[in-house]
C-alpha positions as CSV (number, residue, x, y, z in Angstrom):
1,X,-0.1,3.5,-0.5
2,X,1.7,4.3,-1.8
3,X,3.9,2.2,-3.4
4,X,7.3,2.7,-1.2
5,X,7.5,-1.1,0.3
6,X,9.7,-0.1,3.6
7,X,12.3,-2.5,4.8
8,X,10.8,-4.3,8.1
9,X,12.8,-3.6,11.2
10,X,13.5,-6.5,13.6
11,X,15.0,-5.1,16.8
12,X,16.6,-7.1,19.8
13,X,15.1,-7.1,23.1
14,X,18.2,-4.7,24.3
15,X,16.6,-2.1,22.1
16,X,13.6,-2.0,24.1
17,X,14.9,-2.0,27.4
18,X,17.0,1.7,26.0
19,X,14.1,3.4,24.7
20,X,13.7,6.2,27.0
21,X,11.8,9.8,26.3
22,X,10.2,10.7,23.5
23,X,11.9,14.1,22.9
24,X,12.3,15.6,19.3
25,X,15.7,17.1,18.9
26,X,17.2,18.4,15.6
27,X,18.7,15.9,13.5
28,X,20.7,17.3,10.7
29,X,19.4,17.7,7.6
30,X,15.8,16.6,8.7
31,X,12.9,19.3,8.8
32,X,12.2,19.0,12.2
33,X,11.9,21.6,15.1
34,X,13.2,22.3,18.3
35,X,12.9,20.6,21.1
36,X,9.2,19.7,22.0
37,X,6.9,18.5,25.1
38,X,9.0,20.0,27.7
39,X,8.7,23.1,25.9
40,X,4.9,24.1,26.1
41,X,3.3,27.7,26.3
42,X,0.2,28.7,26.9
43,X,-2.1,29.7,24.0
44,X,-5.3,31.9,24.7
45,X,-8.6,29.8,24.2
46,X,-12.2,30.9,24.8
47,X,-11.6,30.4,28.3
48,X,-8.6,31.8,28.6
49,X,-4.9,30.6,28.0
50,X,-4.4,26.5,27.6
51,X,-1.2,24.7,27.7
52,X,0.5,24.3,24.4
53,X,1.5,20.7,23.5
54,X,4.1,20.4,20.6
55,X,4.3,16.8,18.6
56,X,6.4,15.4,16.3
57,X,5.7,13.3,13.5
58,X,8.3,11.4,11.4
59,X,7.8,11.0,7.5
60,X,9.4,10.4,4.3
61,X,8.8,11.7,1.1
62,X,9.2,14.2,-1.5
63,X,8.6,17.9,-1.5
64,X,4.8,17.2,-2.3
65,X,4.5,14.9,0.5
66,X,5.8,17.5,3.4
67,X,3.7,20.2,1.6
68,X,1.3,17.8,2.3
69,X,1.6,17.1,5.6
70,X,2.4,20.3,7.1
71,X,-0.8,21.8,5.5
72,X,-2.5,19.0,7.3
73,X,-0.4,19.8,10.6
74,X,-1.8,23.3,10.3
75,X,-5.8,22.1,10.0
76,X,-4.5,20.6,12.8
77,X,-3.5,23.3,15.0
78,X,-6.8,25.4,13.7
79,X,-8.8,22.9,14.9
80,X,-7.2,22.1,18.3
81,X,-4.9,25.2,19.0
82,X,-3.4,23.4,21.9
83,X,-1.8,21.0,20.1
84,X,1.2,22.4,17.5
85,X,2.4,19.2,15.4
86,X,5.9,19.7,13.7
87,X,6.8,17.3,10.5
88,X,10.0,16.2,10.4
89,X,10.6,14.6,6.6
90,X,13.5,11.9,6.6
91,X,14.9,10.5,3.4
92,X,12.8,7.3,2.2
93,X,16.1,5.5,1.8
94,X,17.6,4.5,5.6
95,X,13.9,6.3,6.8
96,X,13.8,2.6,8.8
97,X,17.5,2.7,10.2
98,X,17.0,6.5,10.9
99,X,13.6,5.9,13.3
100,X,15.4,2.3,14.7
101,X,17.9,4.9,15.8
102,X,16.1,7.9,17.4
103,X,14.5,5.1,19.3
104,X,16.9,3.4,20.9
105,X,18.5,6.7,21.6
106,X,15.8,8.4,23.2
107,X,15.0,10.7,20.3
108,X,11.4,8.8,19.4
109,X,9.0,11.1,17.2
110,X,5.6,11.3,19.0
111,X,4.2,9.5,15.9
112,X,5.6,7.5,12.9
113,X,4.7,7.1,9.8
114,X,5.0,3.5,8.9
115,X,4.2,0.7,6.5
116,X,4.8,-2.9,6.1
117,X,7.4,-2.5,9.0
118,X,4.6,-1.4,11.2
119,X,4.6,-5.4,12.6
120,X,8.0,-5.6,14.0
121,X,7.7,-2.3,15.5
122,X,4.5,-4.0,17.3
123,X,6.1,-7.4,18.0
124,X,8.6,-6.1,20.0
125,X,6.4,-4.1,22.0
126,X,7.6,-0.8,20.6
127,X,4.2,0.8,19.3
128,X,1.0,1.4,21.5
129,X,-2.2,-0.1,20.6
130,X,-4.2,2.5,19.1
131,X,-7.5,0.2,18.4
132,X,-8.1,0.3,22.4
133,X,-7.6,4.1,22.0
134,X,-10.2,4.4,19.4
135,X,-12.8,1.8,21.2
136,X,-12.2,4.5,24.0
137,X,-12.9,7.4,21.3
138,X,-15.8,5.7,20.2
139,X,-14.4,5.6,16.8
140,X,-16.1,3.1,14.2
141,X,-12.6,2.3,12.6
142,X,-14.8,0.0,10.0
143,X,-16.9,2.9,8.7
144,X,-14.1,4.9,8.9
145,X,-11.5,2.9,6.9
146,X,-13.0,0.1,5.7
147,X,-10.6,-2.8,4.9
148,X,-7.3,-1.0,5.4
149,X,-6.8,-1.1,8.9
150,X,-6.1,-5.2,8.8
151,X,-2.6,-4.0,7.3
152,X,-1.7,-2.5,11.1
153,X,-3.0,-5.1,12.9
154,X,-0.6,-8.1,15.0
155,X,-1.9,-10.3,17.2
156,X,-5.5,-9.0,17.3
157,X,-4.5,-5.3,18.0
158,X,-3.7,-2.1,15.8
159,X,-0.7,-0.6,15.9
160,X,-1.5,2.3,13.5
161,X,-4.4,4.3,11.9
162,X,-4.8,4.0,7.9
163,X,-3.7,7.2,6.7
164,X,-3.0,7.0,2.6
165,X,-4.9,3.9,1.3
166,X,-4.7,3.5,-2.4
167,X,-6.1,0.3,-3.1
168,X,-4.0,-2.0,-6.5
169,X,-6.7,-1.4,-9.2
170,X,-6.8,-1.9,-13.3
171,X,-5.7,0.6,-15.0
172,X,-7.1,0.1,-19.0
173,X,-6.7,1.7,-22.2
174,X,-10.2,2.6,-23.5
175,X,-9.1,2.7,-27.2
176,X,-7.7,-1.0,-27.3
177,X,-10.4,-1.9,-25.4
178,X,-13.1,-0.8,-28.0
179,X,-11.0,-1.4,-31.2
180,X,-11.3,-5.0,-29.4
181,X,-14.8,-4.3,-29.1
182,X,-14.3,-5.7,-25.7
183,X,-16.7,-4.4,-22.1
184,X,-14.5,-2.4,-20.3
185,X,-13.5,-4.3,-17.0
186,X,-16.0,-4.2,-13.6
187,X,-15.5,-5.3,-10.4
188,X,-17.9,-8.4,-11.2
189,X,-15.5,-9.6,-14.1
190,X,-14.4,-13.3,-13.2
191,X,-10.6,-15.1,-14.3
192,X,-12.3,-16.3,-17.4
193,X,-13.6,-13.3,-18.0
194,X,-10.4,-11.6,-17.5
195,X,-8.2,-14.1,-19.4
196,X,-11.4,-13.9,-22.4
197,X,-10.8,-9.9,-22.7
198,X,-6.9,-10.3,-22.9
199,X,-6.7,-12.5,-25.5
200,X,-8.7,-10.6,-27.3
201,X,-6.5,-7.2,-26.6
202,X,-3.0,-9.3,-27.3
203,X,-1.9,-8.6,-30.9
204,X,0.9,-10.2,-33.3
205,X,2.1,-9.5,-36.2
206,X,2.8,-11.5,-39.5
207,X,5.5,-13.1,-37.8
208,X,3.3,-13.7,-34.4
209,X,5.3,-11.3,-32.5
210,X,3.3,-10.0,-29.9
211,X,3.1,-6.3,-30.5
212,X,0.3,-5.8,-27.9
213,X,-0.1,-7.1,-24.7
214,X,-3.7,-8.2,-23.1
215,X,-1.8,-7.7,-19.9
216,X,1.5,-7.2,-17.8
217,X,2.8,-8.0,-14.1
218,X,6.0,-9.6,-13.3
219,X,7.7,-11.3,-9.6
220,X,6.5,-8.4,-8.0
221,X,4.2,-9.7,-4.9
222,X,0.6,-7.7,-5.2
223,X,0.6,-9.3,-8.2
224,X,0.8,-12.7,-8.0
225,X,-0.4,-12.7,-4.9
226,X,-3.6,-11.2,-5.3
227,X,-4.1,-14.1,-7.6
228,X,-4.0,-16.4,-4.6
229,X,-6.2,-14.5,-2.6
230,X,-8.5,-14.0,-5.1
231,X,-8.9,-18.6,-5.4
232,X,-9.4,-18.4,-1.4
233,X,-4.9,-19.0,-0.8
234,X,-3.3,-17.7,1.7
235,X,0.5,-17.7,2.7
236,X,0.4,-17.9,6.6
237,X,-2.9,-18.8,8.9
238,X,-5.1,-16.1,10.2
239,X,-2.5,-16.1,13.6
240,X,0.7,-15.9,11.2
241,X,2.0,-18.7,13.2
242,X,1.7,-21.7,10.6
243,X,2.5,-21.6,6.8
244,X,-0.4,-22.6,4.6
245,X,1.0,-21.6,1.0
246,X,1.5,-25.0,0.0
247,X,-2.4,-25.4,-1.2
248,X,-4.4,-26.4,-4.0
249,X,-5.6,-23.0,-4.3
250,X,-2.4,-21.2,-4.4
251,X,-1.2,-24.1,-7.3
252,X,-3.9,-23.3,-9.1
253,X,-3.4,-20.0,-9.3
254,X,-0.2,-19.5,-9.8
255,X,-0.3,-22.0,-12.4
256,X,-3.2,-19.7,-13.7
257,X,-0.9,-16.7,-13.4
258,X,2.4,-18.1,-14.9
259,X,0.1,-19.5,-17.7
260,X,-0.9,-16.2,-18.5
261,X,3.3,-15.8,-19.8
262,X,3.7,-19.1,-21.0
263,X,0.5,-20.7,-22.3
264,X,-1.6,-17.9,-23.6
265,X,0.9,-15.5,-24.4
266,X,-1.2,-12.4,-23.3
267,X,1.4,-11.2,-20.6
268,X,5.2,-10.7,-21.3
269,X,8.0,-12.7,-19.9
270,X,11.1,-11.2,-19.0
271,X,12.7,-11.0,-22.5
272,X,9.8,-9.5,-24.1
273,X,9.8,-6.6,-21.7
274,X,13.2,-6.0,-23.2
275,X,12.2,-5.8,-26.0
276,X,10.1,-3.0,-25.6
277,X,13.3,-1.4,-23.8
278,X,12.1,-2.1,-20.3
279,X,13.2,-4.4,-17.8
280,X,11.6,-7.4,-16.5
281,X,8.4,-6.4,-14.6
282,X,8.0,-2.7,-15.3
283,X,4.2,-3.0,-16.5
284,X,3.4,0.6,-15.6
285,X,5.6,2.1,-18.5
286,X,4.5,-0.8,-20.6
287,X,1.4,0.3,-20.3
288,X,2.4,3.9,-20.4
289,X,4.5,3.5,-24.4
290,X,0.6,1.9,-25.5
291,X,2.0,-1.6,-25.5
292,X,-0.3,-3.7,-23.2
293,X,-4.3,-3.0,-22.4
294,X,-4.3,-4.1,-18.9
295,X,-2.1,-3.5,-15.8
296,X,-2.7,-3.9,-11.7
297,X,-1.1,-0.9,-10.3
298,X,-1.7,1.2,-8.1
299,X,-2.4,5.5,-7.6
300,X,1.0,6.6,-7.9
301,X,1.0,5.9,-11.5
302,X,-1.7,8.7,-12.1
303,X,0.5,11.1,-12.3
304,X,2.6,9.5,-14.8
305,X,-0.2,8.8,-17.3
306,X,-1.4,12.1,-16.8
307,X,1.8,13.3,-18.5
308,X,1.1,10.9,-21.9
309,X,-0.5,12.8,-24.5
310,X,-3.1,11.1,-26.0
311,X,-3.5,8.1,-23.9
312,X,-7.0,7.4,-23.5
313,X,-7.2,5.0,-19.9
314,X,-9.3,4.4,-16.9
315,X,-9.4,2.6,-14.4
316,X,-11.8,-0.5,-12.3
317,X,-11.7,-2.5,-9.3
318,X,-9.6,-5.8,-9.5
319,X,-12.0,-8.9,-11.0
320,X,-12.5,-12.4,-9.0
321,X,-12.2,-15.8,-8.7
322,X,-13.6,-17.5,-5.7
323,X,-13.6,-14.0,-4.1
324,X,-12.1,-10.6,-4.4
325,X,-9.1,-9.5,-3.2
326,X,-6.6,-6.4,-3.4
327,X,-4.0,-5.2,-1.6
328,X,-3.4,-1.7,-0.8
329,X,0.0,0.4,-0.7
330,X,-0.4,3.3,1.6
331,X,1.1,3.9,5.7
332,X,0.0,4.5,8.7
333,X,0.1,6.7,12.1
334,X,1.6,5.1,14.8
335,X,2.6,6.2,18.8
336,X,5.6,4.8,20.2
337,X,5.0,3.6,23.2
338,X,7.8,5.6,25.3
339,X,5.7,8.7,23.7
340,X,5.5,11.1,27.0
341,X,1.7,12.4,26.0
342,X,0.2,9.4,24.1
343,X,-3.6,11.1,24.4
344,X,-2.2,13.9,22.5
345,X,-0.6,12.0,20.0
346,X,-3.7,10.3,19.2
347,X,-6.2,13.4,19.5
348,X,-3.7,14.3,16.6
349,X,-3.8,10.9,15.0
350,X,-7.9,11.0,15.1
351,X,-7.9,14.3,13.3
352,X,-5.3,13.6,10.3
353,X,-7.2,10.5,9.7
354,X,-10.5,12.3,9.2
355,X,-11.9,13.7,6.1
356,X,-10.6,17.2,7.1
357,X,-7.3,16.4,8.2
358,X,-7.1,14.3,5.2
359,X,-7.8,16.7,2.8
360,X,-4.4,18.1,1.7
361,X,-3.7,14.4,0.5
362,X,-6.3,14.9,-2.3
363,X,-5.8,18.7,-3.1
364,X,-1.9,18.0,-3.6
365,X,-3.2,15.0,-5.7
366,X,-0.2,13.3,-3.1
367,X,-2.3,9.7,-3.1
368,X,-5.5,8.0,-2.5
369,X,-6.8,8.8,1.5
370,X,-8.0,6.3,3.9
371,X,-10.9,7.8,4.7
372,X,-13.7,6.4,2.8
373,X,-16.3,9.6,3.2
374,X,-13.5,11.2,1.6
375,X,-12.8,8.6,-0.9
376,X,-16.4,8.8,-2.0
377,X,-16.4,12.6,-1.9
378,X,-16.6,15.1,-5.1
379,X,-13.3,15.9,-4.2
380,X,-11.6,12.7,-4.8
381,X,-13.8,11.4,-7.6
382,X,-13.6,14.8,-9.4
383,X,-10.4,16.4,-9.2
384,X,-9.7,19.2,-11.4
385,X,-7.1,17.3,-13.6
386,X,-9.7,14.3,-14.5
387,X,-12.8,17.4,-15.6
388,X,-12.6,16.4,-18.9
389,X,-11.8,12.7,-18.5
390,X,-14.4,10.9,-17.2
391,X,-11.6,8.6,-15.0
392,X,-13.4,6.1,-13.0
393,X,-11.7,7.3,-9.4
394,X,-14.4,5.7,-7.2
395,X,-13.0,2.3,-7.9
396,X,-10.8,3.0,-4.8
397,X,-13.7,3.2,-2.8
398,X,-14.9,0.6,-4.8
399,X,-12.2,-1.5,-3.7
400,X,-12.7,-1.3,0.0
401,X,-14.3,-4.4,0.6
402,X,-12.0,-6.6,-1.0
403,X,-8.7,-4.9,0.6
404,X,-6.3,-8.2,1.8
405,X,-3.6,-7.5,4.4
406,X,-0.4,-9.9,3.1
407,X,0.8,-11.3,5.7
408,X,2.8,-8.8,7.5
409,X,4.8,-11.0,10.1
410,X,8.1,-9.1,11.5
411,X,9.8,-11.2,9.2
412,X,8.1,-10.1,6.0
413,X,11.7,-9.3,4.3
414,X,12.6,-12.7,4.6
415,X,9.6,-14.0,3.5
416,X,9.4,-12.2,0.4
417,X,13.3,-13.2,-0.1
418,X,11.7,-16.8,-0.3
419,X,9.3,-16.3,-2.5
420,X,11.2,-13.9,-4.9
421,X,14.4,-16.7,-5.4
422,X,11.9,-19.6,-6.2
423,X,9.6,-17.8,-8.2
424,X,12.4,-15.8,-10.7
425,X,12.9,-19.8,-11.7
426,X,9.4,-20.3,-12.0
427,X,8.1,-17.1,-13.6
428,X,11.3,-17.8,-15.9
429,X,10.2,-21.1,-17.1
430,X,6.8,-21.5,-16.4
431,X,5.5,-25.1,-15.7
432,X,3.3,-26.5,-12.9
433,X,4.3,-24.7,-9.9
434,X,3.6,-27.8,-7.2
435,X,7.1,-28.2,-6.7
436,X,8.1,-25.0,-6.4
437,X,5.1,-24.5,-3.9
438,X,6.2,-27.2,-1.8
439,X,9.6,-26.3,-1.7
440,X,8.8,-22.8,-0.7
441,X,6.5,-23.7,2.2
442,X,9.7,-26.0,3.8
443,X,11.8,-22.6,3.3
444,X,9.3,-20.5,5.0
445,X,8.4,-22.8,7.8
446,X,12.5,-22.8,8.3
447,X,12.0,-18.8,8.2
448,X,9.1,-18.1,10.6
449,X,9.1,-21.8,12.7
450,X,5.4,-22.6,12.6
């Protein structure tokens, strides 16, 4: 996951009607190739020479993540030397104007990375439903991916294939916790248990300033979120047609979660993160200066941990309520559906989503995979960096059974605008959040008309 949230792309019915082709051309500054389908050679097989077919796949990312994916592009060819898959990296800011564009002008990758856009690519008709082409594959996409594949789904069909799946999980610091003398976290801990252990880890001094946080989130939505999920909430219903987040679950637990700020005092509020120089909602470096016990992150902020000398930390699957819930931040592999050779595409698609062609993921340390054999795999769970730190990777795999899907509706950006004005207000003040739940549900239903 990845923690890049992409900006969901409505397009208008004209856009579909002018997708034509699905050739790559050169773009500018993008590393891309030449040229591509109409181009094929002949490659000598076993049986003699076999028609070349060259892809294209669109992605964003840093220098790691293209190292990463063109190692993976050349398992790819090893393994299938008919097939030649070019990455062409586009910058992650205007990555969803860039592909919106090459669309509608006939320049359409043969697959796309995508994210939470990946439903209003799918509602307009735009990507091709790869869960039929797995059922033909004879792919168990559950054993495969566990949980993650409900983030590509609209309408009762897939649109992409998991490809990085780092679930949100605790990250702790092992000292606090045992100066505390406090049981480290497990995936069976409950909200009582949860809110028990951080007021036990939040610290004042003579003057009851809290020095140390039990924990730290903010208005970002994983967080709270989760928090519904976890008491059985949900925002829209199981067809994203009808809003449901006016509930008495999702009261309760936001009332739990802003009472975690403003009753208890385990978790800052806005002004305390500034105090600590930081701005309102940045738990990971928080966490990272040895000023809070507990933060819900997710892999990304490995590497940044890593870096701290002296930092003692681990990390455990997300605790309950009524259930378990997570979400996970990662992407996906989708095929336009103007693609010229969709059953190349996804013979491609197949093999970067296995444990082989996922493998570069977890030797670059890029992210968490999708593939759960690889997630539970020596490889992942003991990495050369963590040999001497005992860090508790398999709670990734650990957390595939609880992975939730927010609700990904092609207007997820305005949904989340809803949410993010009324709660700043709420989160600010704390207070029973009925009201504002209310409210919000009338602003949504305005927003998606169900």
């Amino acid at each position: 996951m990845f923690k890049k949230s992409l900006v969901s792309i409505i397009l208008s019915a004209l856009l579909v009607f002018s997708l034509v082709g699905c050739a790559e051309r050169n773009t500018g500054g993008e590393n891309t190739s030449d040229p591509k389908q109409s181009a094929a050679t002949d490659t000598k097989g076993q049986d003699g020479p076999v028609e070349t077919v060259e892809l294209t796949m669109a992605c964003w990312g840093s220098e790691l993540d293209v190292k990463a994916y063109e190692e993976r592009a050349a398992l790819l060819n090893k393994k299938y030397p008919e097939l030649r898959l070019k990455v062409m990296s586009l910058p992650n800011d205007g990555y969803d104007a860039k592909i919106q564009t090459m669309l509608a002008s006939g320049d359409a990758p043969d697959i796309i990375q995508v994210a939470e856009s990946s439903n209003s690519y799918a509602s307009k008709g735009l990507f091709v439903d790869v869960g039929q082409l797995a059922e033909q594959a004879g792919l168990d996409l559950n054993e495969r991916f566990g949980g993650a594949t409900e983030a590509y789904r609209w309408q009762g069909k897939l649109y992409a294939m998991p490809d990085r799946s780092g679930a949100m999980v605790l990250y702790y610091n092992r000292d606090m916790f045992d100066a505390a003398n406090v049981a480290y976290p497990t995936k069976d801990w409950t909200w009582d248990d949860f809110l028990d252990a951080a007021q036990k880890l939040t610290l004042t001094d003579d003057n009851g300033v809290v020095t140390q946080y039990g924990f730290a989130a903010g208005g970002w939505w994983p967080w709270w979120m989760s928090f519904m999920y976890q008491n059985g909430g949900r925002i829209l219903d199981e067809n994203m047609e009808h809003v449901v987040v006016n509930s008495p679950e999702n009261i309760e637990a936001i009332n739990f979660y802003t009472d975690l700020v403003h009753k208890y005092h385990v978790a800052p509020s806005a002004d305390d993160y500034s105090r600590f120089g930081l701005k309102d909602g940045q738990p990971d470096p928080l966490f990272a200066q040895g000023n809070c016990a507990m933060n819900l992150t997710g892999y990304w902020n490995i590497g940044s941990l890593n870096s701290v000398e002296g930092l003692n930390w681990d990390i455990a699957p997300l605790w309950k309520n009524k259930q378990g819930a997570t979400f996970s931040f990662g992407s996906g592999l989708a095929i336009p559906t103007v693609c010229k050779n969709v059953d190349a595409a996804f013979k491609a698609i197949d093999f970067l989503t296995s444990m082989e062609g996922q493998t570069p993921i977890v030797t670059n340390n890029q992210d968490a995979p999708a593939d759960l054999e690889l997630l539970q795999s020596d490889l992942f769970l003991k990495p050369a960096w963590a040999e001497d730190r005992n860090v508790n990777l398999s709670a990734f795999a650990d957390s595939a059974d609880i992975l939730e899907s927010p609700p990904l509706h092609p207007k997820w950006n305005e949904i989340q605008r809803v949410f993010d004005e009324n709660f700043s207000v709420l989160f600010q003040n704390g207070g029973d959040s009925a009201e504002t739940m209310a409210k919000i549900e009338a602003e949504l239903k305005d927003v998606i008309g169900g």
